[in-house]
Phi, psi and omega in degrees: 000158155330117156320133190288345176272344179278316182309319183294304152327338178277335182283310179318320207245014181049038158269350146237164179273316201209165160206167179243132183190190177304138149300122172235137171318322178288346187247008181264346190273338160235357163240176152284126171248131175301153195278313183290134163268154183281309177224148168257119185240149179274152171255119174233181174257145185230136186215157173296138174297327169278005178297136164297011162241027167322305161330296185284338175290323177277015182256336188298116181255329190223178186289329184277343172306325197278346180309324185303333213248140176294131186242127169264136175231198178223137183287131192100023168261106196273338150321307194268323171316320178289298184267329184256009179319322171247038157254189179289105195223127182260135187249120161244171180291343176226155155314336173277327164274354168282309187294316173306337172279337175304314182303321166292351175067026178277307191257147167284326183203168169222148188230138172200194172279112184307319177282323152359277184293310198288330164293327169311295161327294178306336185287324188286346183102002202253005185291133187100334185265336196241115179236157178258141171273130200266034182254120185274122181265337171203177173208166198189153181250138180268128182229159170294112182256123175241134173320134169305333186248029170266157171284002188251358168308340195287334185267000180292306167343280179313321186275356176289307181298321176303308174293332167297328194267316179298332166292323177289336183259017182077339161319308166311314179278005177277314177291335173297316191288347192279317180271357153300329192318175191229357170316160171277140185263121164252123196269085188245152163271101207229122173319149176221129200275089186329308194265007181220042206319315173248057161279324212266331202297338162299323168289332180291289187314316211268316180293325190285311174299323174291302180304333172277332191272349185269002163100031165225168180268127168254150195239079195272135189254113164266148219222105174281124161199172176285162180305312185295315187280336182307307176301316175286347175278336165306311187278348173262003184065038199257336175238156180284320175197173173206154179275132164230138181300138182304120168219147172306308178319292194300321172302318168320290182306320202223167166270106188273147169256133191273057184216133163288154196249333203226012184065031169079350170331320190278358168291321186275105194260137175237158188270135149276140180226191168288144177292146178071029182246017183287346185272013169262337187248013179280006192219009170289136174230336208225155163308314177296332183293311171304318190285328186289352178301329182065026190257159189252127179248150181286145167218176161260138181322119181064020170291165160312309194308343186285307176311314182284329175286327177280331168301324172247036163063021186263158195267128187222182166222131165281129174251110195289153181083213193291133175280347191294344180287010179291292182328312205263333163297309191307331188298328198280332206024042167269339164244334178228144179267331176199171186230108167279128186245167184270131172330299184298350190229337178314303184303312196285322158321312184285338174286337178273341206222072170295350182282356180264175193225130164285100171313125217284327204248355207233160156207135198243134196235125158223158198283085171203155186226175149307134159240153165273129179239117188256141162291132189313300170230173184113163194299344182243006179304156170221056195289329177279010170262354185288331179277340167287320171293321187293309187302304197288342183277314176296336176292311175312306178283337168294310206273356174078026169315286177329310189288310174312315191255347138323323176288309178301328182276315190242000194286321181316311195288334187285324176299304177311328188268342176047056151327251214349299188268002173279158174272129189277123183232115188270129187256139167311146170243133180274166185280000000 
């Protein structure tokens, strides 16, 4: 996220819509503020567990008792600016940096809203190293502050009703309890495919649910990039993991999580064809029949399908650059006759490309599934979570979570595509 002072300025200049914080007279000049608070927080002390001053810090009962200590804080924190004005404070641009000063023994303590600071200490992996001294020095409410020029300020009345109801029925407390949990946070940078924006929800959902079910708190940071750049980002460790069709080459290049993710549906291939060409496929019953059609399949450069088609003696043409151009080239039938797609993706794509026709009878099948692959190194690599992810995904398979999510996302598609009654053409799967 942005440094807190900059984040507030973004709302002030109408470049962003809202933030959640303590209402102040100055913030009221440029935001409309919810009447219902999201959080009513106690301000407590956080300090490194093994600091030599821990005994003296535990004795602090009031804000004035903080005066002998070196404190860390972050810029834009109005409460700290007012309450700690004449004290020895080291100011950082973000809360993360301020908390890190405790770990580096450059500051004695940090004072802040208990649930907010506690969550971030846990997220940074400092749970147990940094402890909370539960002496309340102050209290404050945190409210939704929506910019006066934002179109979303109209939702505030409904927002207030919803938060009030959630507080009364206990749902808000359950959310607080989750974020106060001492469970380890599994923090990952996970891609959203810019040129296939509907591809990621299943995989993000599976990660979140599997990690939660295994007893950890997932913290997924989305990274948007085009598909070709995503693999380079995985190579460089700019993203933590990516879902890819399993192969021996990828098992060596990356760290594989050894659980299939879609019950093999990516290996069930259905064809986009040029409109009016269905008759060419109507008499195909075997692989040899399909091969004798002598038709050319369109493929992205370096796809696993290329290896499969080559191993099975089928004609194909790879597309350099943006593979999505195949969708637009196929209706003209000059370079490609068909485009093989996964059974889990073709219906969605058919709505985006109405000039194409889905072949009605056949399904080409090879033995592969998606796996999660971890980056081996880089600033966002998470090799330390390999064991957690393997065990979480195995549990997700055994508990039926993967099957449940596959049905949630694709069951109606499989019925529409008449998967059960299609002619299955088994393809040899290369290693």
